PDB file of C-alpha atoms in Angstrom:
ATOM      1  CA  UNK G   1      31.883  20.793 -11.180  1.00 60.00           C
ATOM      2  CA  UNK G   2      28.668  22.651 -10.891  1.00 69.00           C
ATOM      3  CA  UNK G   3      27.691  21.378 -14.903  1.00 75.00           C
ATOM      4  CA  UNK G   4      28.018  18.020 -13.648  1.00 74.00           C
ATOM      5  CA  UNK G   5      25.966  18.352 -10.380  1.00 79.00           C
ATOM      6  CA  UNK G   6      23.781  19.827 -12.615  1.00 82.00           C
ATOM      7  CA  UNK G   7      23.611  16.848 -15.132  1.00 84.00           C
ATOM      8  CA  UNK G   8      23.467  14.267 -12.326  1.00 82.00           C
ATOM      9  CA  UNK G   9      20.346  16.189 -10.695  1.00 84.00           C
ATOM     10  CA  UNK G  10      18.419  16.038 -13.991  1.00 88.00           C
ATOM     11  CA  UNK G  11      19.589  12.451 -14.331  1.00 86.00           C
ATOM     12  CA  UNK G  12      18.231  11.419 -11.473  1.00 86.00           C
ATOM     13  CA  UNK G  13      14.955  13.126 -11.960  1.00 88.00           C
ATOM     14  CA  UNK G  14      14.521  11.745 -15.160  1.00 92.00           C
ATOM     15  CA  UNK G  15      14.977   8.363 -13.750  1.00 91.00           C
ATOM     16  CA  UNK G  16      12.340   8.921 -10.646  1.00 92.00           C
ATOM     17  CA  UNK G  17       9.889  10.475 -13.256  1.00 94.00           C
ATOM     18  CA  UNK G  18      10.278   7.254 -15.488  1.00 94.00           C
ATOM     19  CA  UNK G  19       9.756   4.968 -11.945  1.00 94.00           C
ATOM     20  CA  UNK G  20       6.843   7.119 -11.439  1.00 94.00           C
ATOM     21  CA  UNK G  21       4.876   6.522 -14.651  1.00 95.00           C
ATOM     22  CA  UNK G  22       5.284   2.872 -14.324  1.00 94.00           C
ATOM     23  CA  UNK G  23       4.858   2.250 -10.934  1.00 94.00           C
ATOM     24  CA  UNK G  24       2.216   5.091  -9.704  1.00 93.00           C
ATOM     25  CA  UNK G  25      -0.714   3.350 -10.715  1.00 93.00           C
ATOM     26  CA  UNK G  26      -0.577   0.484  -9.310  1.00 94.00           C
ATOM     27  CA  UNK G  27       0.869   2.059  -5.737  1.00 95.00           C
ATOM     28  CA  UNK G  28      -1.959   4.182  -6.189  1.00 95.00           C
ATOM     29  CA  UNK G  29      -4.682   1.422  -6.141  1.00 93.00           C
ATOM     30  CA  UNK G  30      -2.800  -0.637  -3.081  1.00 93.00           C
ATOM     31  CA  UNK G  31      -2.521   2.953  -1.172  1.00 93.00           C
ATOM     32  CA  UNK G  32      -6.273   3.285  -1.723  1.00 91.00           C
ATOM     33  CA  UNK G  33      -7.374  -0.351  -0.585  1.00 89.00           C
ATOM     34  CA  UNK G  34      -5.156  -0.028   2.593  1.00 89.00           C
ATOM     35  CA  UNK G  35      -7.218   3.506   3.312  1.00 88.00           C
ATOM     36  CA  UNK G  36     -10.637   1.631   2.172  1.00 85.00           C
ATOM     37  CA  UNK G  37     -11.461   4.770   0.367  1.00 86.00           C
ATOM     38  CA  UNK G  38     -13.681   3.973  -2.865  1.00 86.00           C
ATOM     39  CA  UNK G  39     -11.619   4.069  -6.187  1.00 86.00           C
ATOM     40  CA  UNK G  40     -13.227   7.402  -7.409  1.00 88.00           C
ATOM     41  CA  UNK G  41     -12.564   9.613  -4.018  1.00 89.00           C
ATOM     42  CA  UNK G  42      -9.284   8.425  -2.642  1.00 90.00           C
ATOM     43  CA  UNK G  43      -7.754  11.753  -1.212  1.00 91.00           C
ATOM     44  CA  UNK G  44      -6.042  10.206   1.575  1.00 90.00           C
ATOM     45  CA  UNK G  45      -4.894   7.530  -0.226  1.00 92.00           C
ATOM     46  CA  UNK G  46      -3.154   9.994  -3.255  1.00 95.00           C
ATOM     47  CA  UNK G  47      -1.598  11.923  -0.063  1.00 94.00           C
ATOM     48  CA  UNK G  48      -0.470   8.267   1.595  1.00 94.00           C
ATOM     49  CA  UNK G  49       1.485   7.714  -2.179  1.00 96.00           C
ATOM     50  CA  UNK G  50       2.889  11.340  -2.168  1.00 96.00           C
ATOM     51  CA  UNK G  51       4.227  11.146   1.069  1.00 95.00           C
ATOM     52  CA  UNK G  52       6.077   7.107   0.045  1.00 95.00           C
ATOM     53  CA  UNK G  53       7.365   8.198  -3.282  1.00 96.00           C
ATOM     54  CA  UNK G  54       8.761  11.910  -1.873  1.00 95.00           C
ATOM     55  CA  UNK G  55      10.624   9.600   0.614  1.00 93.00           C
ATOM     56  CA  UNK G  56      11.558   7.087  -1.893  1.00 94.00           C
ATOM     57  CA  UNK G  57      12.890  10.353  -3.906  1.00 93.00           C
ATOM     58  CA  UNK G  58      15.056  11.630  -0.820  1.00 92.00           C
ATOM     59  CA  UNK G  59      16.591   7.959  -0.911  1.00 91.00           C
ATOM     60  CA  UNK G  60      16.946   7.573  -4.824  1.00 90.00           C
ATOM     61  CA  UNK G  61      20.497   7.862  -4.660  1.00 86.00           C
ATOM     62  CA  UNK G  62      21.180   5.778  -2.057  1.00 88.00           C
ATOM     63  CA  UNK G  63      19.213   2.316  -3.283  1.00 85.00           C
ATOM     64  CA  UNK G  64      22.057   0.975  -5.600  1.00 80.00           C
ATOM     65  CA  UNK G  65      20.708  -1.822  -6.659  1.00 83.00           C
ATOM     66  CA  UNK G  66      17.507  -2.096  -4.372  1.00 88.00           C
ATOM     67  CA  UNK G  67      14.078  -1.934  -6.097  1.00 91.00           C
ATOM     68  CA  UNK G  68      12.665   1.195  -6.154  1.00 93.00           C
ATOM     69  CA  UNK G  69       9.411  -0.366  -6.162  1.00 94.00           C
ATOM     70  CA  UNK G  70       9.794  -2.444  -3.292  1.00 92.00           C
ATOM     71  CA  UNK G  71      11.496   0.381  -1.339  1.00 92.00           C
ATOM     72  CA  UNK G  72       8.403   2.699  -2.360  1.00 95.00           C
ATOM     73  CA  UNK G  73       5.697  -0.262  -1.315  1.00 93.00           C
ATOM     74  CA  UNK G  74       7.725  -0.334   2.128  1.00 91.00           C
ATOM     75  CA  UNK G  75       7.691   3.221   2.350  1.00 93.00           C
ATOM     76  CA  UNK G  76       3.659   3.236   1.737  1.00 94.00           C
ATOM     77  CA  UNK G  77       3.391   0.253   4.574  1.00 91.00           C
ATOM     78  CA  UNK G  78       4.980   2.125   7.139  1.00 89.00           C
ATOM     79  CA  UNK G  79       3.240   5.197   6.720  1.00 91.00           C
ATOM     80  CA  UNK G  80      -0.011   3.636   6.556  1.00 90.00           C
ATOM     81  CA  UNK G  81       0.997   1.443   9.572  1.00 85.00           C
ATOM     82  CA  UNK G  82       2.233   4.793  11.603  1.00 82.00           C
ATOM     83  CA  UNK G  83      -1.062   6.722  10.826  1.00 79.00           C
ATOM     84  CA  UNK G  84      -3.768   3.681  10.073  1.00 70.00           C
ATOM     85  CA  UNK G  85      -5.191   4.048  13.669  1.00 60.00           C
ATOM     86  CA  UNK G  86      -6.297   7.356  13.224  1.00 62.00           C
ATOM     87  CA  UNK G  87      -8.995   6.438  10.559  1.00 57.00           C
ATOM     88  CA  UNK G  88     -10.734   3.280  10.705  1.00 55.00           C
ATOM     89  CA  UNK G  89     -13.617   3.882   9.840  1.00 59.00           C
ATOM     90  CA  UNK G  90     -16.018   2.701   7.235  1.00 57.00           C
ATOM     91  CA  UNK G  91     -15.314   4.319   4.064  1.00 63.00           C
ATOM     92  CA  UNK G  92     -16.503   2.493   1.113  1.00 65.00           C
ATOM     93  CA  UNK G  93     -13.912   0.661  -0.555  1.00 68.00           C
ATOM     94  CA  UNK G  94     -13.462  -2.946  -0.968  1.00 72.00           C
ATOM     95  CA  UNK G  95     -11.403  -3.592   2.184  1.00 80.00           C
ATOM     96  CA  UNK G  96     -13.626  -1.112   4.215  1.00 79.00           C
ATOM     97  CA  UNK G  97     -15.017  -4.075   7.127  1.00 81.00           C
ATOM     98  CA  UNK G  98     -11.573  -5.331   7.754  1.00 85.00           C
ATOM     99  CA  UNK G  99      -8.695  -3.404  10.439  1.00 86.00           C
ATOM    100  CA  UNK G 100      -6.055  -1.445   9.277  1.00 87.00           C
ATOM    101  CA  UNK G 101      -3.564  -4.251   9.883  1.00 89.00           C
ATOM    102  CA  UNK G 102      -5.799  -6.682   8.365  1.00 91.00           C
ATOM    103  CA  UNK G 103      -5.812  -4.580   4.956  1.00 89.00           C
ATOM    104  CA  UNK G 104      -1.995  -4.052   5.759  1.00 91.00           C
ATOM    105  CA  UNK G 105      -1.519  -7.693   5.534  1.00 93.00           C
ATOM    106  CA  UNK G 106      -4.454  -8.874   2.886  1.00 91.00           C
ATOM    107  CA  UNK G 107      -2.317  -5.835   0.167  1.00 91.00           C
ATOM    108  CA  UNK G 108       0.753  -7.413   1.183  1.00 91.00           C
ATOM    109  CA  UNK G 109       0.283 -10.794   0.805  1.00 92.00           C
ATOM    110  CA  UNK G 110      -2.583 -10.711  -2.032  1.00 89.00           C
ATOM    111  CA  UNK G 111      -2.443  -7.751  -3.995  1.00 88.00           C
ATOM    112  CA  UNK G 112       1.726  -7.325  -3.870  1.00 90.00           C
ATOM    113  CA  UNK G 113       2.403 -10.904  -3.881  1.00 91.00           C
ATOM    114  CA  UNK G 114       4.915 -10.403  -0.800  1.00 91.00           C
ATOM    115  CA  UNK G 115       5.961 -13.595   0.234  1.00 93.00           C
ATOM    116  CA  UNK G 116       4.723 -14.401   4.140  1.00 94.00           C
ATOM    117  CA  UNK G 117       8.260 -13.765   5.947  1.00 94.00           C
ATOM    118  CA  UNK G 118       8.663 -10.685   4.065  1.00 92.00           C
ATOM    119  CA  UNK G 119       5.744  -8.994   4.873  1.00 92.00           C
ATOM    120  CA  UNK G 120       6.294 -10.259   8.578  1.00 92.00           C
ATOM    121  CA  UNK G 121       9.644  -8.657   8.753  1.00 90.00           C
ATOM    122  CA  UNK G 122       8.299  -5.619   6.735  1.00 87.00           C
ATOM    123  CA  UNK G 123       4.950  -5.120   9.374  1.00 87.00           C
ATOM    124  CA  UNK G 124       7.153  -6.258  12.566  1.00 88.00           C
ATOM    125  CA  UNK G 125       4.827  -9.669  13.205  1.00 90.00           C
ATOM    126  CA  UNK G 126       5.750 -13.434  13.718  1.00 94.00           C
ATOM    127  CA  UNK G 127       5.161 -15.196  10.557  1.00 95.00           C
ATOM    128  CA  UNK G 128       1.981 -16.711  11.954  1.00 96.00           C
ATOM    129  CA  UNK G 129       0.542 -14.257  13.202  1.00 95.00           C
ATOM    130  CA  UNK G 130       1.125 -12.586   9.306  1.00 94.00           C
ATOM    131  CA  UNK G 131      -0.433 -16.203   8.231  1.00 95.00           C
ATOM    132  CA  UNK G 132      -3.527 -16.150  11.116  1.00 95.00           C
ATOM    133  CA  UNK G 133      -4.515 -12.165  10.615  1.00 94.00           C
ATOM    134  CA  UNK G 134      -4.262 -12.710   6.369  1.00 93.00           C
ATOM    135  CA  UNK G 135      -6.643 -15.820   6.564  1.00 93.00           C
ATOM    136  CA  UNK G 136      -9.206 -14.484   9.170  1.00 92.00           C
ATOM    137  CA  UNK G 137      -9.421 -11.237   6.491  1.00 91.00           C
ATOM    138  CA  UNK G 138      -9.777 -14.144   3.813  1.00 91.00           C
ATOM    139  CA  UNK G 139     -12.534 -15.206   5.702  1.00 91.00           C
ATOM    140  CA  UNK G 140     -14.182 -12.465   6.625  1.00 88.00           C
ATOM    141  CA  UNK G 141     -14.516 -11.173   3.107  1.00 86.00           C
ATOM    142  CA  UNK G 142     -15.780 -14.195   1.958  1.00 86.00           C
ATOM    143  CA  UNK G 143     -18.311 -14.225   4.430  1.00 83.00           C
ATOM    144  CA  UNK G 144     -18.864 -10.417   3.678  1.00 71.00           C
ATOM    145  CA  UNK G 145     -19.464 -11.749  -0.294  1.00 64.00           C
ATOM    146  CA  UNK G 146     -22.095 -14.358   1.062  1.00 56.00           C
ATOM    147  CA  UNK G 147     -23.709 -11.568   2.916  1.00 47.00           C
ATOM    148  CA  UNK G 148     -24.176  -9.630  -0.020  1.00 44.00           C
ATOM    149  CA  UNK G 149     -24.982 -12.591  -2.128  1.00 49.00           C
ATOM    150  CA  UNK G 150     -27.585 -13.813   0.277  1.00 43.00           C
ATOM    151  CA  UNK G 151     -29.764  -9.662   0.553  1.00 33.00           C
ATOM    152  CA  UNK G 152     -29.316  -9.772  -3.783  1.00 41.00           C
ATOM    153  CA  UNK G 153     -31.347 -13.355  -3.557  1.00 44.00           C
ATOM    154  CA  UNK G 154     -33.915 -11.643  -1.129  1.00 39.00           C
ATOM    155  CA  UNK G 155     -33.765  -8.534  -2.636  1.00 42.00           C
ATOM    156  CA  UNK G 156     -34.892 -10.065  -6.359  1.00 43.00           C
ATOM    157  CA  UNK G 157     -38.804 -10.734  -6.608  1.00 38.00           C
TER     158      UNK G 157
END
């Protein structure tokens, strides 16, 4: 009994390690643009993924059948969602002028490709709300873009 508890245990680790190598990069790069932390120093960010894949881990067992990927993104949207109001501020990443839920939403919707009512049920939100917060981060990083676009045209002699 203990040889095949044994077995099973290595198994399943071989099975998380293979999720892991797949999946880790790109959880790692949604995990840093919902912390806003630049690409190159991301600390909080590599904790925010530890923290969704060592609960995805715990679970591994119990998914049968469920998307370990999907379970791990939900994992890393909660967490950032629990702890996001504890660090807004600017950082230097991409997403760094919009809100924590705006980010939330935008690496949701744009980045993950979750469909509107998922990511509504996922964050807690009416559907259009989801749909109003996602396009008023639309707009303000366009408008961020023409900002920068606009001090490059003054900035050039």
């Amino acid at each position: 009994m203990r040889e095949r508890s044994a077995v099973q245990q290595v198994r399943r680790a071989r099975e998380f390690e293979a999720f892991v190598a797949g999946a880790a990069g790109r959880l790692l790069h949604a995990a840093t643009l919902l912390t806003a932390e630049p690409v190159e120093d991301n600390p909080r960010a590599q904790r925010l993924l530890l923290a969704a894949l060592s609960g995805t881990y715990a679970q591994w067992d119990r998914l049968r059948g469920e998307d370990p990927y999907d379970r791990t993104r939900q994992e890393l949207a909660s967490r950032f969602a629990r702890s996001a109001w504890r660090y807004h501020r600017i950082r230097g990443g991409v997403l760094d002028r919009l809100t924590p839920q705006e980010r939330l939403i935008l690496v949701l919707r744009l980045y993950e490709g979750v469909a509107e009512e998922q990511a509504a049920a996922l964050i807690g939100l009416p559907v259009e709300r989801v749909r109003a917060i996602c396009t008023r981060a639309i707009a303000e990083m366009r408008s961020k873009k023409r900002s920068v676009s606009r001090l490059r045209q003054v900035a050039i002699p």
